[in-house]
Short mmCIF file of C-alpha atoms in Angstrom, two decimals:
data_model
loop_
_atom_site.label_atom_id
_atom_site.label_comp_id
_atom_site.label_asym_id
_atom_site.label_seq_id
_atom_site.Cartn_x
_atom_site.Cartn_y
_atom_site.Cartn_z
CA MET A 22 16.04 -13.02 -18.73
CA THR A 23 14.99 -12.06 -15.21
CA GLN A 24 11.73 -10.42 -14.41
CA ALA A 25 11.89 -6.98 -12.81
CA SER A 26 10.96 -6.90 -9.15
CA ARG A 27 7.43 -5.77 -8.43
CA TYR A 28 8.18 -4.97 -4.82
CA ARG A 29 6.81 -1.62 -3.73
CA PRO A 30 7.56 -0.65 -0.12
CA GLY A 31 4.42 1.48 0.03
CA ASP A 32 2.28 -1.61 -0.49
CA HIS A 33 3.52 -3.12 2.77
CA ARG A 34 3.03 0.11 4.66
CA SER A 35 -0.56 0.43 3.47
CA ARG A 36 -1.28 -3.21 4.27
CA ARG A 37 0.07 -2.79 7.81
CA GLU A 38 -2.02 0.35 8.26
CA ILE A 39 -5.13 -1.39 6.96
CA ASP A 40 -4.55 -4.33 9.32
CA ARG A 41 -4.01 -1.96 12.27
CA ALA A 42 -7.11 0.04 11.40
CA ILE A 43 -9.14 -3.18 11.27
CA GLY A 44 -7.80 -4.05 14.73
CA VAL A 45 -8.70 -0.62 16.07
CA LEU A 46 -12.23 -0.87 14.71
CA MET A 47 -12.64 -4.38 16.09
CA GLY A 48 -11.66 -3.10 19.53
CA VAL A 49 -13.66 0.12 19.46
CA ARG A 50 -16.77 -1.20 17.74
CA ARG A 51 -16.49 -4.75 19.13
CA CYS A 52 -17.06 -6.22 15.70
CA SER A 53 -15.55 -8.93 13.51
CA ALA A 54 -12.66 -8.35 11.13
CA GLU A 55 -15.10 -8.61 8.22
CA ASP A 56 -17.35 -5.92 9.71
CA ALA A 57 -14.33 -3.70 10.42
CA LEU A 58 -13.17 -4.05 6.81
CA GLU A 59 -16.68 -3.15 5.67
CA LEU A 60 -16.46 0.02 7.80
CA LEU A 61 -13.18 0.89 6.09
CA VAL A 62 -14.73 0.30 2.67
CA ALA A 63 -17.71 2.50 3.64
CA ALA A 64 -15.26 5.24 4.67
CA THR A 65 -13.54 4.90 1.31
CA ARG A 66 -16.83 5.31 -0.52
CA ALA A 67 -17.97 8.20 1.67
CA SER A 68 -14.72 10.14 1.46
CA GLY A 69 -13.34 9.24 -1.96
CA VAL A 70 -10.00 8.43 -0.30
CA GLY A 71 -8.31 5.07 -0.90
CA LEU A 72 -8.33 2.24 1.62
CA GLY A 73 -4.78 2.96 2.77
CA GLY A 74 -5.61 6.64 3.19
CA VAL A 75 -8.73 6.12 5.29
CA SER A 76 -6.85 3.59 7.41
CA ARG A 77 -3.97 6.01 7.92
CA THR A 78 -6.42 8.78 8.81
CA LEU A 79 -8.23 6.59 11.35
CA LEU A 80 -4.92 5.67 12.99
CA SER A 81 -3.94 9.35 13.09
CA ILE A 82 -7.20 10.30 14.77
CA VAL A 83 -6.93 7.51 17.33
CA THR A 84 -3.35 8.48 18.23
CA GLY A 85 -4.17 12.20 18.25
CA ASP A 86 -1.69 12.90 15.47
CA VAL A 87 -3.96 14.13 12.68
CA GLU A 88 -1.88 15.46 9.83
CA THR A 89 -2.92 18.71 8.23
CA SER A 90 -2.50 16.98 4.88
CA ALA A 91 -5.06 14.28 5.76
CA ALA A 92 -8.09 14.32 3.49
CA HIS A 93 -10.79 16.36 5.21
CA GLU A 94 -13.51 14.00 4.04
CA ALA A 95 -11.82 11.01 5.67
CA VAL A 96 -11.22 12.92 8.90
CA ALA A 97 -14.84 14.06 9.02
CA HIS A 98 -16.08 10.54 8.37
CA TRP A 99 -14.03 8.96 11.17
CA GLN A 100 -14.85 11.72 13.63
CA ALA A 101 -18.54 11.13 12.96
CA VAL A 102 -18.10 7.37 13.45
CA LEU A 103 -15.98 7.67 16.59
CA ASP A 104 -17.73 10.63 18.29
CA PRO A 105 -20.91 8.72 19.28
CA LEU A 106 -18.67 6.09 20.88
CA ALA A 107 -16.89 8.72 22.95
CA ARG A 108 -20.20 10.12 24.18
CA ARG A 109 -21.31 6.63 25.25
CA GLY A 110 -18.07 6.10 27.12
CA CYS A 111 -16.88 3.21 24.90
#
């Protein structure tokens, strides 16, 4: 008997988005990958949105393509994190 495949395409999409979000945070905040992941986890806790969702929202904000369906809590969190950086010229 063969085991059913556990492949879920969404898993790879979320993982890529999480990795990209970590890269963005490392560049913007000039921090390590571990610190960037911790920022993503903090956003998850603050917004109640999953890790993939907060990563996707961060990427949307950075690219200027914020979806209307994005969780408002996640958008507000990232705007608060990124706004001080914009004012400092980072």
